[in-house]
Amino acid sequence: MTGCAKSGDSDGIFKLFEEKKDGVLKDGMVYGSLMKGYFMRGMEKEAMECYEEACGENSKVKMSAVAYNYVLDALSKNGKFDEALRLFESMKNEHNPPRRLAVNLGSFDVIADVYCAEGKFKEAMEVFRFMGDYRCSPDTFSFNNLIDHLCQNGLLGEAEELYGDKGVSPDEYTYVLLMDACFKVNRIDDGASYFRKMVDLGSRPNLAVYNRLVDELVEEGKVDEAKSLYDKMVKKLKIDDASYKFMMKALSDVGKLDVVLKMVDEMLDDESADFSEELQEFVKEELRKVGREDDLTKLMEEKERLKAEAKVREIEAAEAAKRSAKAAVSSLLPS
């Protein structure tokens, strides 16, 4: 039933209930699923009757923290915010570990979402902070969930305040949320700072995140900073042609074609990099605009010459090693 509820299959919920209802009516998870099923069908009265039967004053339904959370989620996702808050208060009062566990981390996550849905972000932050009073420790998912709510609602300052508490170790997603929120308010340098912290702490951002930052830096005219970022990340990410082109075009537009050729030079030295024909044509076109189209051909020919010379030296060294070994063996044999 819970699977049907998650997938939005109200027919499946009631079909399974009819098939299995004998012996499961006292299961709190079943009531939570039924509530969601009724809400999906617009049957609010029946949903709230289920709620009363499961959690009312005279209820005999056995409710674990997980079952409570399912009911709490059904209320919060269907506009019953006051009922959800009252249930949460009741759950906290009932909570008496280790004998009785009526709340867990999921409970606080749901209620934080309730407050955020109501625009009560200060209260949501307080929920996050008093989890420890109920022997619940926030995890990275809870941390990011609240930061995401704050950032999505233009509360970057509050998100940074929460981040600064350091009660939870941030992950890659934390930094991406803060970076993107900084971009929305034109704090490009601060966004770049979050990206660098993410990298310095060992997280590995994906190419899309890198591209967003480079795009913002270039748009603000910070081409040198974008190139510095490229230098930092080129060995850590599998840069594609589009990303190479964007960086090269930005450099070309500010007259730094020598830096573009240096990028090509490094790519030709890196066996893992692919200086594709498409990319070659792109660079040639940028050079052609200032009459330097032969520079790329000369660079590539020089690289081929150096590689050929290196190969000859390698072969000569191998032959010399063989001759030396042969001579050493001969010296040990009797005359």
CSV table of C-alpha atoms in Angstrom, one decimal:
chain,number,residue,atom,x,y,z
A,1,MET,CA,0.0,0.0,0.0
A,2,THR,CA,2.8,2.4,0.8
A,3,GLY,CA,4.3,1.8,-2.7
A,4,CYS,CA,0.9,2.6,-4.3
A,5,ALA,CA,0.6,5.8,-2.2
A,6,LYS,CA,4.1,7.0,-3.2
A,7,SER,CA,3.3,6.4,-6.9
A,8,GLY,CA,-0.1,8.1,-6.6
A,9,ASP,CA,-2.1,5.0,-7.3
A,10,SER,CA,-5.3,5.4,-5.2
A,11,ASP,CA,-7.0,2.5,-6.9
A,12,GLY,CA,-4.1,0.2,-6.0
A,13,ILE,CA,-4.3,1.4,-2.3
A,14,PHE,CA,-8.0,0.4,-2.0
A,15,LYS,CA,-7.6,-2.8,-4.0
A,16,LEU,CA,-4.8,-4.0,-1.7
A,17,PHE,CA,-6.8,-2.9,1.4
A,18,GLU,CA,-9.8,-4.9,0.4
A,19,GLU,CA,-7.6,-8.0,-0.3
A,20,LYS,CA,-5.6,-7.8,2.9
A,21,LYS,CA,-7.8,-5.9,5.3
A,22,ASP,CA,-8.4,-8.8,7.7
A,23,GLY,CA,-5.8,-8.6,10.4
A,24,VAL,CA,-4.2,-5.3,9.4
A,25,LEU,CA,-6.7,-2.7,10.6
A,26,LYS,CA,-4.6,-1.9,13.6
A,27,ASP,CA,-1.5,-1.1,11.5
A,28,GLY,CA,-0.8,2.7,11.5
A,29,MET,CA,0.9,2.5,8.1
A,30,VAL,CA,-2.3,1.2,6.7
A,31,TYR,CA,-4.2,4.2,8.0
A,32,GLY,CA,-1.6,6.6,6.6
A,33,SER,CA,-1.9,4.9,3.2
A,34,LEU,CA,-5.7,5.0,3.3
A,35,MET,CA,-5.6,8.7,4.2
A,36,LYS,CA,-3.5,9.4,1.2
A,37,GLY,CA,-5.8,7.4,-1.0
A,38,TYR,CA,-8.8,9.3,0.2
A,39,PHE,CA,-7.1,12.6,-0.3
A,40,MET,CA,-6.2,11.6,-3.8
A,41,ARG,CA,-9.8,11.0,-4.6
A,42,GLY,CA,-10.9,14.3,-3.0
A,43,MET,CA,-12.6,12.4,-0.1
A,44,GLU,CA,-11.4,14.7,2.7
A,45,LYS,CA,-14.1,13.6,5.1
A,46,GLU,CA,-13.2,9.9,4.9
A,47,ALA,CA,-9.5,10.8,5.1
A,48,MET,CA,-10.0,12.7,8.3
A,49,GLU,CA,-12.2,9.9,9.7
A,50,CYS,CA,-9.2,7.6,9.2
A,51,TYR,CA,-7.0,10.1,10.9
A,52,GLU,CA,-9.3,10.2,13.9
A,53,GLU,CA,-9.5,6.4,14.1
A,54,ALA,CA,-5.7,6.1,14.0
A,55,CYS,CA,-4.7,9.0,16.2
A,56,GLY,CA,-7.8,10.2,18.1
A,57,GLU,CA,-8.0,10.2,21.8
A,58,ASN,CA,-9.7,6.8,22.1
A,59,SER,CA,-7.6,5.2,19.3
A,60,LYS,CA,-6.4,1.6,19.9
A,61,VAL,CA,-4.2,1.6,16.8
A,62,LYS,CA,-0.5,0.8,17.5
A,63,MET,CA,1.5,3.7,16.1
A,64,SER,CA,5.3,3.6,15.7
A,65,ALA,CA,7.3,6.7,14.8
A,66,VAL,CA,7.3,5.5,11.2
A,67,ALA,CA,3.5,5.1,11.2
A,68,TYR,CA,3.1,8.5,12.8
A,69,ASN,CA,5.3,10.0,10.1
A,70,TYR,CA,3.1,8.5,7.4
A,71,VAL,CA,0.0,10.0,8.9
A,72,LEU,CA,1.9,13.3,9.4
A,73,ASP,CA,2.9,13.3,5.8
A,74,ALA,CA,-0.6,12.7,4.6
A,75,LEU,CA,-1.9,15.7,6.6
A,76,SER,CA,0.9,18.0,5.6
A,77,LYS,CA,0.7,17.2,1.9
A,78,ASN,CA,-3.0,17.9,1.8
A,79,GLY,CA,-3.3,21.3,3.4
A,80,LYS,CA,-4.0,20.0,7.0
A,81,PHE,CA,-1.2,22.0,8.5
A,82,ASP,CA,-2.8,22.8,11.9
A,83,GLU,CA,-3.7,19.1,12.3
A,84,ALA,CA,-0.1,18.1,11.4
A,85,LEU,CA,1.3,20.5,14.0
A,86,ARG,CA,-1.0,19.3,16.7
A,87,LEU,CA,-0.1,15.7,15.9
A,88,PHE,CA,3.5,16.5,16.0
A,89,GLU,CA,3.1,18.0,19.5
A,90,SER,CA,1.3,14.9,20.6
A,91,MET,CA,4.1,12.7,19.2
A,92,LYS,CA,6.7,14.7,21.1
A,93,ASN,CA,4.8,14.4,24.3
A,94,GLU,CA,4.5,10.7,23.8
A,95,HIS,CA,8.2,10.3,23.0
A,96,ASN,CA,10.0,8.7,25.9
A,97,PRO,CA,13.1,6.8,24.8
A,98,PRO,CA,14.2,4.1,25.0
A,99,ARG,CA,10.8,2.8,26.1
A,100,ARG,CA,8.6,4.7,23.7
A,101,LEU,CA,9.9,6.1,20.3
A,102,ALA,CA,7.2,8.3,18.9
A,103,VAL,CA,9.4,10.6,16.8
A,104,ASN,CA,12.4,10.1,14.6
A,105,LEU,CA,14.4,12.1,12.1
A,106,GLY,CA,11.7,11.7,9.5
A,107,SER,CA,9.2,13.3,11.8
A,108,PHE,CA,11.3,16.5,12.0
A,109,ASP,CA,11.8,16.5,8.2
A,110,VAL,CA,8.1,16.4,7.6
A,111,ILE,CA,7.3,19.1,10.1
A,112,ALA,CA,10.1,21.3,8.7
A,113,ASP,CA,8.4,20.9,5.3
A,114,VAL,CA,5.1,21.9,6.9
A,115,TYR,CA,6.5,25.2,8.3
A,116,CYS,CA,8.3,25.9,5.0
A,117,ALA,CA,5.0,25.3,3.0
A,118,GLU,CA,3.4,27.9,5.4
A,119,GLY,CA,6.2,30.4,4.8
A,120,LYS,CA,7.3,30.0,8.5
A,121,PHE,CA,11.0,29.5,7.8
A,122,LYS,CA,12.2,30.7,11.2
A,123,GLU,CA,10.1,28.0,12.8
A,124,ALA,CA,11.5,25.5,10.3
A,125,MET,CA,15.0,26.4,11.4
A,126,GLU,CA,14.1,26.0,15.0
A,127,VAL,CA,12.7,22.5,14.3
A,128,PHE,CA,16.1,21.6,12.8
A,129,ARG,CA,17.9,22.9,15.9
A,130,PHE,CA,15.9,21.2,18.6
A,131,MET,CA,16.1,17.7,17.1
A,132,GLY,CA,18.8,16.9,19.6
A,133,ASP,CA,16.4,17.4,22.5
A,134,TYR,CA,14.6,14.3,21.3
A,135,ARG,CA,17.7,12.2,20.7
A,136,CYS,CA,17.5,12.8,16.9
A,137,SER,CA,20.6,13.9,15.0
A,138,PRO,CA,20.0,15.8,11.7
A,139,ASP,CA,21.7,14.2,8.7
A,140,THR,CA,22.9,15.7,5.5
A,141,PHE,CA,19.6,15.1,3.7
A,142,SER,CA,17.6,17.0,6.4
A,143,PHE,CA,20.3,19.8,6.3
A,144,ASN,CA,20.1,20.1,2.5
A,145,ASN,CA,16.3,19.9,2.5
A,146,LEU,CA,16.0,22.9,4.7
A,147,ILE,CA,18.8,24.9,2.9
A,148,ASP,CA,17.0,24.2,-0.4
A,149,HIS,CA,13.7,25.5,1.0
A,150,LEU,CA,15.5,28.7,2.2
A,151,CYS,CA,17.3,29.2,-1.0
A,152,GLN,CA,14.3,28.7,-3.2
A,153,ASN,CA,12.4,31.4,-1.2
A,154,GLY,CA,15.1,34.0,-1.5
A,155,LEU,CA,16.5,33.5,2.1
A,156,LEU,CA,20.1,33.1,1.2
A,157,GLY,CA,21.2,34.8,4.4
A,158,GLU,CA,19.2,32.4,6.6
A,159,ALA,CA,20.6,29.4,4.5
A,160,GLU,CA,24.1,30.7,5.1
A,161,GLU,CA,23.3,31.1,8.8
A,162,LEU,CA,22.2,27.4,8.9
A,163,TYR,CA,25.3,26.4,7.0
A,164,GLY,CA,27.5,28.3,9.5
A,165,ASP,CA,26.1,26.3,12.4
A,166,LYS,CA,28.2,23.3,11.2
A,167,GLY,CA,26.0,20.8,13.0
A,168,VAL,CA,26.1,18.6,9.9
A,169,SER,CA,28.9,18.1,7.4
A,170,PRO,CA,27.9,19.7,4.1
A,171,ASP,CA,28.2,17.7,0.9
A,172,GLU,CA,28.4,18.5,-2.8
A,173,TYR,CA,24.7,19.3,-3.0
A,174,THR,CA,24.9,21.7,-0.1
A,175,TYR,CA,27.5,23.8,-1.9
A,176,VAL,CA,25.7,23.7,-5.2
A,177,LEU,CA,22.5,25.0,-3.5
A,178,LEU,CA,24.4,27.9,-2.0
A,179,MET,CA,26.4,28.6,-5.1
A,180,ASP,CA,23.2,28.8,-7.3
A,181,ALA,CA,21.5,30.9,-4.7
A,182,CYS,CA,24.4,33.3,-4.8
A,183,PHE,CA,24.2,33.6,-8.5
A,184,LYS,CA,20.5,34.6,-8.3
A,185,VAL,CA,21.5,37.7,-6.2
A,186,ASN,CA,24.6,38.5,-8.3
A,187,ARG,CA,27.0,37.4,-5.7
A,188,ILE,CA,29.2,35.7,-8.2
A,189,ASP,CA,32.5,35.7,-6.2
A,190,ASP,CA,30.7,34.2,-3.2
A,191,GLY,CA,29.2,31.5,-5.5
A,192,ALA,CA,32.7,30.7,-6.8
A,193,SER,CA,34.0,30.5,-3.2
A,194,TYR,CA,31.4,27.8,-2.4
A,195,PHE,CA,32.5,25.9,-5.4
A,196,ARG,CA,36.1,26.1,-4.4
A,197,LYS,CA,35.3,25.0,-0.9
A,198,MET,CA,33.5,22.0,-2.3
A,199,VAL,CA,36.5,21.0,-4.4
A,200,ASP,CA,39.0,21.7,-1.6
A,201,LEU,CA,37.1,19.4,0.7
A,202,GLY,CA,37.3,16.5,-1.7
A,203,SER,CA,33.9,16.7,-3.3
A,204,ARG,CA,33.9,16.2,-7.1
A,205,PRO,CA,31.3,18.5,-8.8
A,206,ASN,CA,29.9,17.3,-12.1
A,207,LEU,CA,30.5,19.1,-15.4
A,208,ALA,CA,27.1,20.9,-15.4
A,209,VAL,CA,27.9,22.6,-12.0
A,210,TYR,CA,31.4,23.6,-13.3
A,211,ASN,CA,29.8,25.0,-16.5
A,212,ARG,CA,27.3,27.1,-14.6
A,213,LEU,CA,30.0,28.8,-12.6
A,214,VAL,CA,32.2,29.4,-15.7
A,215,ASP,CA,29.2,30.9,-17.5
A,216,GLU,CA,28.5,33.3,-14.6
A,217,LEU,CA,32.1,34.4,-14.3
A,218,VAL,CA,32.4,35.0,-18.0
A,219,GLU,CA,29.1,36.9,-18.1
A,220,GLU,CA,30.5,39.2,-15.3
A,221,GLY,CA,33.6,39.8,-17.3
A,222,LYS,CA,35.8,37.7,-15.0
A,223,VAL,CA,37.5,35.7,-17.8
A,224,ASP,CA,40.8,35.3,-15.9
A,225,GLU,CA,38.9,33.8,-12.9
A,226,ALA,CA,37.1,31.5,-15.3
A,227,LYS,CA,40.4,30.4,-16.8
A,228,SER,CA,41.8,29.8,-13.3
A,229,LEU,CA,38.9,27.6,-12.5
A,230,TYR,CA,39.4,25.7,-15.8
A,231,ASP,CA,43.0,25.1,-14.8
A,232,LYS,CA,41.9,23.8,-11.5
A,233,MET,CA,39.3,21.5,-12.8
A,234,VAL,CA,40.5,20.3,-16.2
A,235,LYS,CA,42.2,17.2,-14.7
A,236,LYS,CA,39.3,16.4,-12.4
A,237,LEU,CA,36.5,16.5,-14.9
A,238,LYS,CA,35.9,15.0,-18.3
A,239,ILE,CA,35.6,18.3,-20.2
A,240,ASP,CA,33.5,18.1,-23.3
A,241,ASP,CA,33.9,20.0,-26.6
A,242,ALA,CA,31.2,22.5,-25.7
A,243,SER,CA,33.0,23.4,-22.4
A,244,TYR,CA,36.3,23.7,-24.2
A,245,LYS,CA,34.7,25.9,-26.8
A,246,PHE,CA,33.0,28.2,-24.3
A,247,MET,CA,36.3,28.8,-22.4
A,248,MET,CA,38.3,29.3,-25.7
A,249,LYS,CA,35.6,31.7,-27.1
A,250,ALA,CA,35.7,33.8,-23.9
A,251,LEU,CA,39.5,34.1,-24.1
A,252,SER,CA,39.3,34.8,-27.9
A,253,ASP,CA,36.8,37.6,-27.3
A,254,VAL,CA,39.2,39.4,-25.0
A,255,GLY,CA,42.1,39.0,-27.3
A,256,LYS,CA,43.9,36.1,-25.5
A,257,LEU,CA,44.4,33.8,-28.4
A,258,ASP,CA,47.9,32.9,-27.1
A,259,VAL,CA,46.2,31.5,-24.0
A,260,VAL,CA,43.9,29.5,-26.3
A,261,LEU,CA,46.9,28.0,-28.1
A,262,LYS,CA,48.4,27.2,-24.7
A,263,MET,CA,45.2,25.3,-23.9
A,264,VAL,CA,45.6,23.4,-27.2
A,265,ASP,CA,49.2,22.7,-26.4
A,266,GLU,CA,48.3,21.1,-23.1
A,267,MET,CA,45.5,19.1,-24.6
A,268,LEU,CA,47.9,17.7,-27.2
A,269,ASP,CA,50.2,16.6,-24.4
A,270,ASP,CA,47.4,15.0,-22.4
A,271,GLU,CA,46.6,11.5,-23.8
A,272,SER,CA,43.3,11.6,-22.0
A,273,ALA,CA,42.1,14.7,-23.8
A,274,ASP,CA,40.5,14.6,-27.2
A,275,PHE,CA,41.4,17.5,-29.5
A,276,SER,CA,38.6,16.6,-31.9
A,277,GLU,CA,38.3,17.7,-35.5
A,278,GLU,CA,35.3,19.9,-34.5
A,279,LEU,CA,37.4,21.6,-31.9
A,280,GLN,CA,40.2,22.0,-34.3
A,281,GLU,CA,37.9,23.8,-36.8
A,282,PHE,CA,36.6,26.0,-34.0
A,283,VAL,CA,40.1,27.1,-33.0
A,284,LYS,CA,41.1,27.7,-36.6
A,285,GLU,CA,38.1,29.9,-37.1
A,286,GLU,CA,38.9,32.0,-34.0
A,287,LEU,CA,42.5,32.4,-35.3
A,288,ARG,CA,41.4,33.2,-38.8
A,289,LYS,CA,39.5,36.2,-37.5
A,290,VAL,CA,42.9,37.9,-36.9
A,291,GLY,CA,44.9,36.2,-39.7
A,292,ARG,CA,46.6,33.6,-37.5
A,293,GLU,CA,45.0,30.5,-38.8
A,294,ASP,CA,48.4,28.9,-39.6
A,295,ASP,CA,49.4,29.1,-35.9
A,296,LEU,CA,47.4,26.0,-35.1
A,297,THR,CA,48.8,24.0,-37.9
A,298,LYS,CA,52.4,25.0,-36.9
A,299,LEU,CA,51.7,24.0,-33.3
A,300,MET,CA,50.2,20.6,-34.2
A,301,GLU,CA,53.1,19.9,-36.6
A,302,GLU,CA,55.6,20.8,-33.9
A,303,LYS,CA,53.9,18.5,-31.5
A,304,GLU,CA,54.0,15.7,-34.0
A,305,ARG,CA,57.8,16.3,-34.6
A,306,LEU,CA,58.5,16.3,-30.9
A,307,LYS,CA,56.5,13.1,-30.4
A,308,ALA,CA,58.4,11.4,-33.3
A,309,GLU,CA,61.8,12.5,-31.8
A,310,ALA,CA,60.7,11.2,-28.4
A,311,LYS,CA,59.7,7.9,-30.0
A,312,VAL,CA,63.1,7.6,-31.7
A,313,ARG,CA,64.9,8.3,-28.4
A,314,GLU,CA,62.8,5.7,-26.7
A,315,ILE,CA,63.7,3.1,-29.3
A,316,GLU,CA,67.4,4.0,-29.2
A,317,ALA,CA,67.3,3.8,-25.4
A,318,ALA,CA,65.7,0.4,-25.5
A,319,GLU,CA,68.3,-0.9,-28.0
A,320,ALA,CA,71.1,0.5,-25.9
A,321,ALA,CA,69.7,-1.3,-22.9
A,322,LYS,CA,69.6,-4.6,-24.8
A,323,ARG,CA,73.2,-4.1,-26.0
A,324,SER,CA,74.3,-3.3,-22.4
A,325,ALA,CA,72.6,-6.4,-21.1
A,326,LYS,CA,74.1,-8.6,-23.8
A,327,ALA,CA,77.5,-7.2,-23.0
A,328,ALA,CA,77.1,-7.9,-19.3
A,329,VAL,CA,76.1,-11.5,-19.9
A,330,SER,CA,79.0,-12.0,-22.4
A,331,SER,CA,81.5,-10.7,-19.7
A,332,LEU,CA,80.4,-13.4,-17.4
A,333,LEU,CA,81.0,-16.2,-19.9
A,334,PRO,CA,84.4,-18.0,-20.0
A,335,SER,CA,86.7,-16.9,-22.8
